[in-house]
């Protein structure tokens, strides 16, 4: 057999199917073996004990009726004694020997011993005539039998207590062994049937359990090759395998969504990078090859400078997002949310003034202590204010307010008046590079990342944000965990 075939053979038997089957078959076989040995030993001993007891009872009955016969030296044999011996032999399936005190058989039910001089071995005589008063064991009776027999011997005594002989009950050991041979045959046949049933049951159970795992292996290979469309079939099972299949499909959906977002992210960032880089390269080449006149070089150099800064801001914003997403265990602290709101509002003062907006600030004069990362929450407020100012109608009012839910949360609300956001577009506001005006060329200062940063920071804080837009009024509200009451002093 080649090494490759040996390897395939080993792999086949290393599979879960064969491991489970061999384990099941081994356990069933071991159980049957232990039960068979235990039953054989117990029943064999019980049967032998029962036969010996029965043989002894009949031997003692014969001994009680043969005292006169042995006392006369075998001269007063009566037909009743012979009939009793024949009857006992028929009932017990054993032969009986009536022997004198010298150990010689005078009367027997075994026709095979007719004409033979049968002498009982000395060890049997010592046991019967000694203190023990009986004998049981195996013996060939001084060679009278070819093989050793089961032998039970009891003494024959008279009324005065004198011993005049013995009675031997002899049974062929093969008559007992034939029963055990039948039992062994029945045992092996039963074991074969049980093993066959175990094989079928184990095969069906193993295939039912292993088939979904094999499908998962194939699906995993497809995922490794970049194909995320493969799904596990609905097994309709509510056990662990069913839960695993459902979880596997959920994982596949998540991977597919991640791949979709990755592809979209690459496409979006390529678009965002392409515009300023094309502008920079085009105007630079125009200056170098003289296409742009010298008197206009300063104008186009300013455009190149603006696009370079815009490109730098985009890269920094992407790095900020990556840094925020990498913070698995943020170190939260207690800080005054009111102060953070005032700082964010002051930072937006120039942009608010340039848009000609009024500000309505509903910020409590007392401190409202919350838990979180102060700089990141301040960034959230700033991004929401910046987004609201950008899309607010000129001359309208920009609202920034803080309320407490009465529970353990503070709620910050930023509201503006402008165009109504369509309901189908609201879930898309927090995606990367999404812009509500759908115009990437008109909004040179925006990248579609501000609200994505907001969502990322709040997700890291395990907080929620909601958006409503009706009749031109758009409102963003997010929650922040209040500090412990004992700390809010």
Short mmCIF file of N, CA and C in Angstrom, two decimals, residues 391-393 396 416-420 471-474:
data_model
loop_
_atom_site.label_atom_id
_atom_site.label_comp_id
_atom_site.label_asym_id
_atom_site.label_seq_id
_atom_site.Cartn_x
_atom_site.Cartn_y
_atom_site.Cartn_z
N UNK A 391 -25.84 72.99 7.62
CA UNK A 391 -27.08 72.77 6.88
C UNK A 391 -28.25 73.64 7.38
N UNK A 392 -27.96 74.54 8.34
CA UNK A 392 -29.02 75.44 8.83
C UNK A 392 -29.29 76.54 7.81
N UNK A 393 -30.54 76.95 7.75
CA UNK A 393 -30.91 78.06 6.86
C UNK A 393 -30.30 79.36 7.39
N UNK A 396 -31.36 81.53 10.65
CA UNK A 396 -32.20 80.72 11.55
C UNK A 396 -31.52 80.56 12.90
N UNK A 416 -31.50 72.29 14.40
CA UNK A 416 -31.41 73.40 13.45
C UNK A 416 -32.63 73.42 12.57
N UNK A 417 -32.78 74.51 11.81
CA UNK A 417 -33.88 74.66 10.87
C UNK A 417 -33.32 74.80 9.48
N UNK A 418 -33.79 73.94 8.58
CA UNK A 418 -33.29 73.95 7.21
C UNK A 418 -34.12 73.01 6.36
N UNK A 419 -33.46 72.24 5.53
CA UNK A 419 -34.18 71.27 4.70
C UNK A 419 -34.50 70.03 5.52
N UNK A 420 -35.65 69.43 5.25
CA UNK A 420 -36.04 68.19 5.91
C UNK A 420 -35.28 67.01 5.31
N UNK A 471 -40.71 68.90 8.96
CA UNK A 471 -41.07 70.31 8.66
C UNK A 471 -39.85 71.22 8.70
N UNK A 472 -38.72 70.72 8.22
CA UNK A 472 -37.51 71.53 8.15
C UNK A 472 -36.72 71.60 9.43
N UNK A 473 -37.22 71.01 10.53
CA UNK A 473 -36.51 71.02 11.81
C UNK A 473 -35.86 69.66 12.02
N UNK A 474 -34.54 69.67 12.11
CA UNK A 474 -33.78 68.44 12.30
C UNK A 474 -33.13 68.46 13.68
#
